[in-house]
Each structure stands twice: as structure tokens, then as C-alpha cells.
Tab-separated table of C-alpha atoms in Angstrom:
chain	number	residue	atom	x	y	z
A	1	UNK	CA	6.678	2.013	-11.499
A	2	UNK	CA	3.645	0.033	-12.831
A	3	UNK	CA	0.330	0.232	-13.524
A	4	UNK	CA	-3.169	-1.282	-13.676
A	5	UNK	CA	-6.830	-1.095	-13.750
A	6	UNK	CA	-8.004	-0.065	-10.233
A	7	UNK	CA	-11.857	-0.291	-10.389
A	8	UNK	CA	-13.686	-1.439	-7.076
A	9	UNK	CA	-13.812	-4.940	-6.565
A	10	UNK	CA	-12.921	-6.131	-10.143
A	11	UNK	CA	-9.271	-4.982	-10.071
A	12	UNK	CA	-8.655	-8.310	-8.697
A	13	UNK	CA	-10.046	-9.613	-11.633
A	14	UNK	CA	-8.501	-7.642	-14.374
A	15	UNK	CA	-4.827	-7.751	-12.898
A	16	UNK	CA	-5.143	-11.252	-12.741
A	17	UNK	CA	-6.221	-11.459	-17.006
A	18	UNK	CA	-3.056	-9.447	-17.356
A	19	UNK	CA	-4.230	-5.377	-17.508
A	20	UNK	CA	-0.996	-4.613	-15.241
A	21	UNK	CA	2.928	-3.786	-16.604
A	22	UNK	CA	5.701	-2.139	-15.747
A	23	UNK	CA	6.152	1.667	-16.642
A	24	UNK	CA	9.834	2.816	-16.320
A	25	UNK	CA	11.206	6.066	-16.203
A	26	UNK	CA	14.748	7.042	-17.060
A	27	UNK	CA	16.313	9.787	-15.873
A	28	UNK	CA	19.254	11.666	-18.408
A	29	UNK	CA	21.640	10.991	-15.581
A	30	UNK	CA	21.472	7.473	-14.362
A	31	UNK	CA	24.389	6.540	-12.616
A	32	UNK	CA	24.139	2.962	-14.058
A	33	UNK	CA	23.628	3.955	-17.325
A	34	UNK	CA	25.654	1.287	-19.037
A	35	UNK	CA	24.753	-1.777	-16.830
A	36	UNK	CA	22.343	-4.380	-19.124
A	37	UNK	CA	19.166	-4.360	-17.836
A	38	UNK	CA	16.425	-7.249	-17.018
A	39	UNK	CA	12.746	-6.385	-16.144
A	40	UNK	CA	11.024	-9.304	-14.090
A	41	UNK	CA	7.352	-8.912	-13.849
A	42	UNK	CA	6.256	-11.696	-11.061
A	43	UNK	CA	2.230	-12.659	-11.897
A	44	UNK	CA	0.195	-15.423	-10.792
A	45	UNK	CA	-2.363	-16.671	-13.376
A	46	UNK	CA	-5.089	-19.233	-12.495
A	47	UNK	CA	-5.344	-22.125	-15.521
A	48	UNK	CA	-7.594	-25.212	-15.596
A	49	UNK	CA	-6.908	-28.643	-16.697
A	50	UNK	CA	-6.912	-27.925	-19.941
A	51	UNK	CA	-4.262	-25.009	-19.838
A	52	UNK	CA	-7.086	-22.044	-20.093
A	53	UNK	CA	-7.199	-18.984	-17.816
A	54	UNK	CA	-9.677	-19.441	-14.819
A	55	UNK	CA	-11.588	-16.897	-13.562
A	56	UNK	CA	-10.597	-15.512	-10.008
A	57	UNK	CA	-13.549	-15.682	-8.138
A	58	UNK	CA	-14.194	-14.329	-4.548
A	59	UNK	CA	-14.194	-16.751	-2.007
A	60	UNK	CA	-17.108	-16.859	0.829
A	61	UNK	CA	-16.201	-16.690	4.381
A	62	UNK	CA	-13.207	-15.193	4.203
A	63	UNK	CA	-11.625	-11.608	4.362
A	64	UNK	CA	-15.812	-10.296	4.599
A	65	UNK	CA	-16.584	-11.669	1.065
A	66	UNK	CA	-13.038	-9.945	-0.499
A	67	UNK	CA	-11.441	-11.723	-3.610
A	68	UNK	CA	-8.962	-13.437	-2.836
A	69	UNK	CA	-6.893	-14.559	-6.355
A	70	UNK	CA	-6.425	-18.087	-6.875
A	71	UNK	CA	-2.640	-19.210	-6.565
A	72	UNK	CA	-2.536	-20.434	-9.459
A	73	UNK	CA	1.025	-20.622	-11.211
A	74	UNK	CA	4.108	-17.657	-9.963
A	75	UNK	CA	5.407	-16.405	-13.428
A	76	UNK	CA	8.209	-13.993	-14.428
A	77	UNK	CA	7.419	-12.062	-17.886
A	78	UNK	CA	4.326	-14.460	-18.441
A	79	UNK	CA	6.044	-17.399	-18.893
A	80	UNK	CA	6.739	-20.133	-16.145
A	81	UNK	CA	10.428	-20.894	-15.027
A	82	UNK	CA	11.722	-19.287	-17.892
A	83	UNK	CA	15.485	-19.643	-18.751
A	84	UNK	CA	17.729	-16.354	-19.081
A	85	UNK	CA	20.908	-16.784	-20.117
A	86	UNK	CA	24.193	-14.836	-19.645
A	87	UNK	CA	27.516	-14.676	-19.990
A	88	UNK	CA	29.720	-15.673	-17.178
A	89	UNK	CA	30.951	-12.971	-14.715
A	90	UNK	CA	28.576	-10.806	-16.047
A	91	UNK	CA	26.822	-8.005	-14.225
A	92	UNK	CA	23.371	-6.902	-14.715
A	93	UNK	CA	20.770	-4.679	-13.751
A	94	UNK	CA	17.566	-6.107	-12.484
A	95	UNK	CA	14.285	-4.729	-11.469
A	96	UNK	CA	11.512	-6.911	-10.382
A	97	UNK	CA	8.109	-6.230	-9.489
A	98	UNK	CA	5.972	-8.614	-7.299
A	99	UNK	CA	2.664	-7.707	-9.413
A	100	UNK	CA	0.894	-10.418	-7.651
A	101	UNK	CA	-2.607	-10.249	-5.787
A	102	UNK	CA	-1.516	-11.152	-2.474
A	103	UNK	CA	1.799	-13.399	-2.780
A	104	UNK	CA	4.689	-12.226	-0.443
A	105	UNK	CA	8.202	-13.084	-2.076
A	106	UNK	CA	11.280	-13.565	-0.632
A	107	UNK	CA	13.675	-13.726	-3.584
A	108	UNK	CA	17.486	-15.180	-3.598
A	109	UNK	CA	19.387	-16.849	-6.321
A	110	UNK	CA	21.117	-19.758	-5.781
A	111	UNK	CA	25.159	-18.915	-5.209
A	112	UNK	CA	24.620	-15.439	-5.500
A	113	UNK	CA	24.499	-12.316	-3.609
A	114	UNK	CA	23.673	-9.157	-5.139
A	115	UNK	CA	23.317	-5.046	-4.166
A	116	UNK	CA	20.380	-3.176	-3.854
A	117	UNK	CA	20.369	-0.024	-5.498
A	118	UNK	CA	16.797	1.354	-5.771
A	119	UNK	CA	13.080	0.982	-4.135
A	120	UNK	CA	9.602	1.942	-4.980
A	121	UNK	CA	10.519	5.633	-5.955
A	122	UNK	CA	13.447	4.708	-7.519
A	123	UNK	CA	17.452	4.696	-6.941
A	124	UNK	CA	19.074	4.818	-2.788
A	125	UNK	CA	21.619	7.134	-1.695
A	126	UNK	CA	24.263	4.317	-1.600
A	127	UNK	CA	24.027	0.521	-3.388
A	128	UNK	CA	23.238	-1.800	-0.078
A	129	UNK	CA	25.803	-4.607	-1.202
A	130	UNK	CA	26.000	-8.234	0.209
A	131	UNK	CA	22.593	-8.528	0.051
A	132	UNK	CA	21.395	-12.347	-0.015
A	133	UNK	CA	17.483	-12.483	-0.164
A	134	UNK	CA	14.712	-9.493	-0.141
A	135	UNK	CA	11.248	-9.842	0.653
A	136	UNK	CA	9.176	-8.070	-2.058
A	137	UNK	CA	5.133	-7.564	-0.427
A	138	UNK	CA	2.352	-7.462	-3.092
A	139	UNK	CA	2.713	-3.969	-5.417
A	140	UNK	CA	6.593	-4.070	-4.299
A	141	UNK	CA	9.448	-3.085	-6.737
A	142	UNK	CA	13.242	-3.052	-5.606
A	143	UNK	CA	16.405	-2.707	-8.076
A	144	UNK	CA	19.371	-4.683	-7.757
A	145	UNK	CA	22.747	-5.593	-9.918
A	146	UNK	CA	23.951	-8.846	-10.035
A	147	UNK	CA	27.345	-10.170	-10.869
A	148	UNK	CA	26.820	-13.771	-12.231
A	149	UNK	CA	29.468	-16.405	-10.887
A	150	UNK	CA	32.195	-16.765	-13.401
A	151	UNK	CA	31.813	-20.443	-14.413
A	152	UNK	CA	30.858	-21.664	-17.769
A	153	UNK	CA	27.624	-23.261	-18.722
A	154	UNK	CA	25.699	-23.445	-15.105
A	155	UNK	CA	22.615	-23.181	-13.752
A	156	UNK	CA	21.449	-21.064	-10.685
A	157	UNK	CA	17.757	-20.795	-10.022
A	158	UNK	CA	16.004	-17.289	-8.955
A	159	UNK	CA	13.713	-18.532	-6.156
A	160	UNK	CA	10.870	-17.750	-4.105
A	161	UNK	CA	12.207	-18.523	-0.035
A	162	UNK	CA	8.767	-18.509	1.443
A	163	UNK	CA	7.634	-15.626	4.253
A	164	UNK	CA	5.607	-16.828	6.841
A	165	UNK	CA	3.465	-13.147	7.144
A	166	UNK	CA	1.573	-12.889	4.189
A	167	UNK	CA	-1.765	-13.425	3.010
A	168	UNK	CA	-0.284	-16.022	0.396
A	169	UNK	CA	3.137	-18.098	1.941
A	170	UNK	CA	5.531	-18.512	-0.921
A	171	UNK	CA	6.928	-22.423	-0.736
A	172	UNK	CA	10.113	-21.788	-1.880
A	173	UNK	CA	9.132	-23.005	-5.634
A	174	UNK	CA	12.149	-21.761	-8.087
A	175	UNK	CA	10.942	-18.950	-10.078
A	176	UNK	CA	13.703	-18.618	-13.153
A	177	UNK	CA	16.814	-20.303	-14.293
A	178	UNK	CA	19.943	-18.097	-14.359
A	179	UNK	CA	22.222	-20.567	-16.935
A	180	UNK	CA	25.324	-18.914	-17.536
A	181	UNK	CA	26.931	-19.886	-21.523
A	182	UNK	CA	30.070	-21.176	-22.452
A	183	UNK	CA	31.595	-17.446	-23.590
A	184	UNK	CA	34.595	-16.352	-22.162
A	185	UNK	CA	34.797	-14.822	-18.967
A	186	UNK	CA	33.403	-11.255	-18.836
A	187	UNK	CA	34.885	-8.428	-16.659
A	188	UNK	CA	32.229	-7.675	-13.804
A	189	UNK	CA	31.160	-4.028	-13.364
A	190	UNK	CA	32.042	-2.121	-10.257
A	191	UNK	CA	29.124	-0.072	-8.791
A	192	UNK	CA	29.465	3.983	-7.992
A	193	UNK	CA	29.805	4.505	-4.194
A	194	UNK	CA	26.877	6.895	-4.297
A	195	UNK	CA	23.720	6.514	-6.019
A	196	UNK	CA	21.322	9.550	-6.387
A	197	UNK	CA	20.832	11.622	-3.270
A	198	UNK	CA	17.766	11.720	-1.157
A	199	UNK	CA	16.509	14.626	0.334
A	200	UNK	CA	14.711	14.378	3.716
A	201	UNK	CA	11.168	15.998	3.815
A	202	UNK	CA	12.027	18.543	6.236
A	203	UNK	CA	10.424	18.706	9.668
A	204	UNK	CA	6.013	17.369	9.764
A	205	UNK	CA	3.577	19.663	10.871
A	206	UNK	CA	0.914	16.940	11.777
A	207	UNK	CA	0.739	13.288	12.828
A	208	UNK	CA	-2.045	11.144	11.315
A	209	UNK	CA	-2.749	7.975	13.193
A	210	UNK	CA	-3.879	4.554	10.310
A	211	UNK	CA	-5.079	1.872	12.256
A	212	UNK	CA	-6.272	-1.498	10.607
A	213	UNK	CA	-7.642	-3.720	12.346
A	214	UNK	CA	-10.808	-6.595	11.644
A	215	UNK	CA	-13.883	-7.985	12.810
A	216	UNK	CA	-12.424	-11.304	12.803
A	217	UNK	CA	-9.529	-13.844	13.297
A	218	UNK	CA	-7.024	-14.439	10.964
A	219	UNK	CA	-8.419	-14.147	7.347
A	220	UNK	CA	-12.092	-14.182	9.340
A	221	UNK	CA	-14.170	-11.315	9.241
A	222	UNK	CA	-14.031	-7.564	7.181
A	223	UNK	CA	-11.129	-5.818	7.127
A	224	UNK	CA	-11.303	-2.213	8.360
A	225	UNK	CA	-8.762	1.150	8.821
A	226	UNK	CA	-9.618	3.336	11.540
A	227	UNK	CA	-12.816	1.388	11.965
A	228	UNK	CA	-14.558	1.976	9.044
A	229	UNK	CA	-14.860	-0.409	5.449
A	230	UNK	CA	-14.182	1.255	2.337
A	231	UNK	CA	-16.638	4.129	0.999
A	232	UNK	CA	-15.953	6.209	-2.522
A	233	UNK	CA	-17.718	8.831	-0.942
A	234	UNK	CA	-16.672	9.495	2.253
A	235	UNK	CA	-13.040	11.313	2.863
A	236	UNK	CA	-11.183	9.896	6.171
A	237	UNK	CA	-7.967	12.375	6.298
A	238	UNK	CA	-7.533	15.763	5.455
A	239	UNK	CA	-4.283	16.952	4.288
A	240	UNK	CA	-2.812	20.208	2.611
A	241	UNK	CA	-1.010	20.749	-0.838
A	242	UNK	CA	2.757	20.734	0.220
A	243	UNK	CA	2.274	19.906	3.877
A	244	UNK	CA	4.781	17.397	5.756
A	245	UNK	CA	3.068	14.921	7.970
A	246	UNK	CA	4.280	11.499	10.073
A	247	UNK	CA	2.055	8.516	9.277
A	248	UNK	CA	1.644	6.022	12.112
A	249	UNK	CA	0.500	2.828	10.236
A	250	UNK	CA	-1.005	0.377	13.282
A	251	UNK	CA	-1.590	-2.867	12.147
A	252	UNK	CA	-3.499	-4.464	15.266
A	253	UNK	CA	-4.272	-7.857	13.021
A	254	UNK	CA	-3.238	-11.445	12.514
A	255	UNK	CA	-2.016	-10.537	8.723
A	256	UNK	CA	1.005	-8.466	7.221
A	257	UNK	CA	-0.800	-5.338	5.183
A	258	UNK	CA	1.593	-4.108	2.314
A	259	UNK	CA	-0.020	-0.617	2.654
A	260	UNK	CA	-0.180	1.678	-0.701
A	261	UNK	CA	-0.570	5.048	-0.585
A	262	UNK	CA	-1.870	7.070	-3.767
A	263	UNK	CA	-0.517	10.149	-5.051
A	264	UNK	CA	3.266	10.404	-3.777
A	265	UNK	CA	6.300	8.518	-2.771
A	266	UNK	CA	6.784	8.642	0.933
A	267	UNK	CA	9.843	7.565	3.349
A	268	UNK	CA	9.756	5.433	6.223
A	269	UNK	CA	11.110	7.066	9.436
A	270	UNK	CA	11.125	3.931	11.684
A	271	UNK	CA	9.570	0.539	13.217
A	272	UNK	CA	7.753	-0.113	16.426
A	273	UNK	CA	7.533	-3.370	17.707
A	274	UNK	CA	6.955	-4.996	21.354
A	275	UNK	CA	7.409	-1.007	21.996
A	276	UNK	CA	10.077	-0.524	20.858
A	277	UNK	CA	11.066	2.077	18.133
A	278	UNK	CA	13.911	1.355	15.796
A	279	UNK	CA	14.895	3.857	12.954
A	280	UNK	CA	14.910	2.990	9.715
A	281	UNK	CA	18.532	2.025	8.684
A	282	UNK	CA	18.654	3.888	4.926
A	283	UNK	CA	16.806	6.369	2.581
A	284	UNK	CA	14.603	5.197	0.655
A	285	UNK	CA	11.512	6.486	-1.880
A	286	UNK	CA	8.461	4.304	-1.514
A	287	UNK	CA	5.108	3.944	-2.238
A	288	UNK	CA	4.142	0.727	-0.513
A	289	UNK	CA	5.274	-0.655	2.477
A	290	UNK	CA	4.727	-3.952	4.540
A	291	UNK	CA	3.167	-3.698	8.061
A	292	UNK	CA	3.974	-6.718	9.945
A	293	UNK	CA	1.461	-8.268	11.785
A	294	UNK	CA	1.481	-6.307	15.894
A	295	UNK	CA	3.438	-3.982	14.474
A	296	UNK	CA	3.543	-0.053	13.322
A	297	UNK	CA	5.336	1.746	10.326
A	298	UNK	CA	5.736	5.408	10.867
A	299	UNK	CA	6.256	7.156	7.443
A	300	UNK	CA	6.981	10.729	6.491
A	301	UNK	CA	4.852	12.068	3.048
A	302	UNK	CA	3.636	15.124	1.275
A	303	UNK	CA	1.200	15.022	-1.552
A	304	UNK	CA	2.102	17.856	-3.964
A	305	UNK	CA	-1.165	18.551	-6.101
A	306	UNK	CA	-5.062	19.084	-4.477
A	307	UNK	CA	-7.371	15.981	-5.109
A	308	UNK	CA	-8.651	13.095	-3.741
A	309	UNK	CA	-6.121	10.416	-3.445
A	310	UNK	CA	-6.540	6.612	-2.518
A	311	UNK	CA	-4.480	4.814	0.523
A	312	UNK	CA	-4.942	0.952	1.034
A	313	UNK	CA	-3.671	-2.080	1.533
A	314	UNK	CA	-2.453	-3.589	-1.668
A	315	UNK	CA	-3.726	-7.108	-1.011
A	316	UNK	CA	-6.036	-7.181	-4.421
């Protein structure tokens, strides 16, 4: 998981001066318990000239007067293109977290292909191996192990492949250098067949319909789900303690919305694009999801405790 501030319209703001980390939570049964373990935090941070932080402040005329965080630099753990070094053939745990405002990242390293063994919500049924690049929206955590080439004092860069559906396009700018030393070879670690199992939510009672949509083209214009602009105040679904419902997240704009919901980890049941419905290929615990531009999400979720709870799109 992470965390940060979440205040109305400075969150931006205080995210961007660093209020935001990663929170992990281990269970007394992990069945990777053993595996060496990275944590990659991916900020941007806005500096001047003179190497100070900037500021992030909202820019007119777009988005209906949201902030919108400066590029700036892409860092992993605070530190730009940092250098972590390994031992050849060795296999590690990694979990990143794209912590930026609104920067989409599709992540590969160079040489390399890795498994995916957890999400959001933490670890999948089954490791999906052969995995070559993941995109990773804005608020977006995934798990992976790695098994580092076996060759003796080389270089591989973690990069940033660019996604063409985001608020912010990632150019493909390296990200980290993976240099492996001149140890001997190391013995790689073979991953369990099966993970953690993941229970399916049972059968939903209700179907709620999220549609976002805008008053504008492109980044033009006021953002808006099921009509209506944000309001502390004012509830816009009802739900009950325990109760299964279907989501249908419509995203009738020009923009990808990684959408967030508060409270609860959710599943996604499936994709509808063109109209067409495709099911969603594995299991998975989530709390944010991407929403491609034309296209709607359906998710399954349950909140478990009476409150108010927050959903929006995670675009800071």
C-alpha cells in the first residue's frame, strides 16, 4: 500500500514536497518469504535552476482550473537514475509504486523479463511469468521477481516505455541502472506454482453505473462523474455494509482515468470496448484501475465497515 495527505486541492501540492510513502504489510505466511526484496517509489519533483524544489502550481485553462504537477524530474527512492547493484543470476523481489501526480509508466528492463506476482491488494493466485513491460497508471502498485542475467559486471537500465493514454506520456527516459558485480554466479530462485488464493465476491445484488465524462476537449474543460463536479457534502451512491455490487466505470472522454476507489480492494470482472465485452484474464485485488479512453471497466466490490468513503480518479 501507500499513503498520503489527501486534503482538497492541495494534495497535489503536498505529494509533490514528498508527504507520500510506501506502507507494507507482511503477512506470517508469505510464500516468497526468502526472496530479497527492493521497494521502488517512482516521484516526480519539480526543481529550478538552481536545484531547489518548485512549487506545483495549477495551471489556467486546463482540466477547469485543476493542478496539474509540473513534470519535473521521474525519480525512484528520491534520487534520479540511481544505480542498484546485484549479484549476477540473482533473483529479487520488487515492488514499485508509480506515486506520481499524473505520469502513466510503462516499465521494462533492458534484457530482462520478469513474473508478476501481486497487484494493488496484494499477491495473485498464480505468478504471471514472461512478462516483458507493465503499465503502472498514477496510485498503481504491482509486485514482480526478477532473475538478473547471469553475466558479470553489466548494466541494464529499468525504463519508462512511454503510453500514449495518459494525462502525462512517459518518453521512454531510463529510470534506474540494474549493474550486476563481478561475484560469482548466484543460483536463481524458482517461484511456487501458486501464490495466495483469491476468493471471488460471490454473486452482486446491485449494479451502479460511474460515468465520467467533461465539459470540454481533451484536457479542456471540468472534469465531471455522473455529471456532477466534486462536493464534500453531497453523497452520489448509496451502498450497504457487506453488500456485493458490479461497478460499470464509463469513461466517455479523450483521457485514460486511473479510477481509485476508497475504503476496499475491489476485482475487475471484465472490459468493454467498441462493444465488446472481454473478461478479465486473472484474479486480482485492486484498488485503482485504468479506464482507457471510450472504454468501460466493470468491477466487483464490497465495502465492509459504514462511513463515507471517497471514489475518484487518481490524477492529483
Amino acid at each position: 500500500y501507500w499513503y498520503h495527505p489527501h486534503a482538497h486541492r492541495t494534495t497535489t501540492l503536498q505529494v509533490a514536497r514528498g508527504l507520500a510513502a510506501p506502507l507494507i504489510v507482511r503477512s506470517a505466511d508469505d510464500p516468497l518469504q526468502g526472496i530479497p526484496e527492493q521497494t521502488l517509489m517512482i516521484t516526480s519533483l519539480a526543481i529550478d535552476s538552481g536545484g531547489e524544489v518548485r512549487d506545483v502550481r495549477p495551471r489556467m485553462g486546463g482540466m477547469g482550473g485543476m493542478m496539474m504537477a509540473d513534470a519535473g524530474e521521474v525519480l525512484v527512492n528520491g534520487q534520479r537514475l540511481p544505480t542498484h547493484r546485484v549479484n549476477p543470476g540473482a533473483t529479487e523481489r520488487w515492488r514499485i509504486l508509480n506515486a506520481t501526480a499524473d505520469q502513466y509508466m510503462r516499465f521494462a528492463v533492458d534484457g530482462h523479463r520478469f513474473s508478476v506476482v501481486g497487484t494493488d491488494g496484494g499477491l495473485l493466485a498464480q505468478p504471471l511469468a514472461n512478462v516483458g513491460d507493465w503499465l503502472l497508471a498514477p496510485a498503481q502498485r504491482v509486485e514482480i521477481v526478477l532473475t538478473v542475467a547471469a553475466r558479470q559486471s553489466e548494466t541494464f537500465l529499468l525504463r519508462d516505455l512511454g503510453y500514449g493514454g495518459g494525462a502525462r506520456r512517459g518518453n521512454g527516459a531510463a529510470l534506474m541502472a540494474l549493474e550486476t558485480t563481478d561475484a560469482s554466479l548466484v543460483e536463481p530462485i524458482e517461484l511456487p506454482s501458486t501464490l495466495r488464493p483469491i476468493a471471488a465476491l460471490g454473486p452482486a445484488s446491485i449494479r451502479q453505473r460511474v460515468v465520467l465524462s467533461s465539459t470540454g476537449m481533451g484536457m479542456m474543460g471540468s472534469f465531471l462523474i455522473n455529471g456532477r463536479s466534486f462536493d464534500m457534502n453531497r453523497v452520489d451512491l448509496t451502498t450497504e455494509v457487506n453488500r456485493v455490487e458490479l461497478w460499470d466505470l464509463v469513461n466517455a472522454t479523450m483521457l485514460d482515468h486511473p479510477m481509485h476507489v476508497h475504503g476496499t480492494q475491489f476485482q475487475v470482472i471484465g472490459r468493454t470496448v467498441r462493444g465488446r465485452f472481454a473478461p478479465a484474464s486473472y484474479p486480482a485485488w485492486l484498488d485503482t484501475v485504468n479506464v482507457p479512453a471510450g472504454e468501460t471497466v466493470t468491477i466487483k466490490t464490497q465495502q465492509l465497515s459504514p462511513g463515507k468513503r471517497m471514489f475518484h480518479c487518481h490524477l492529483l
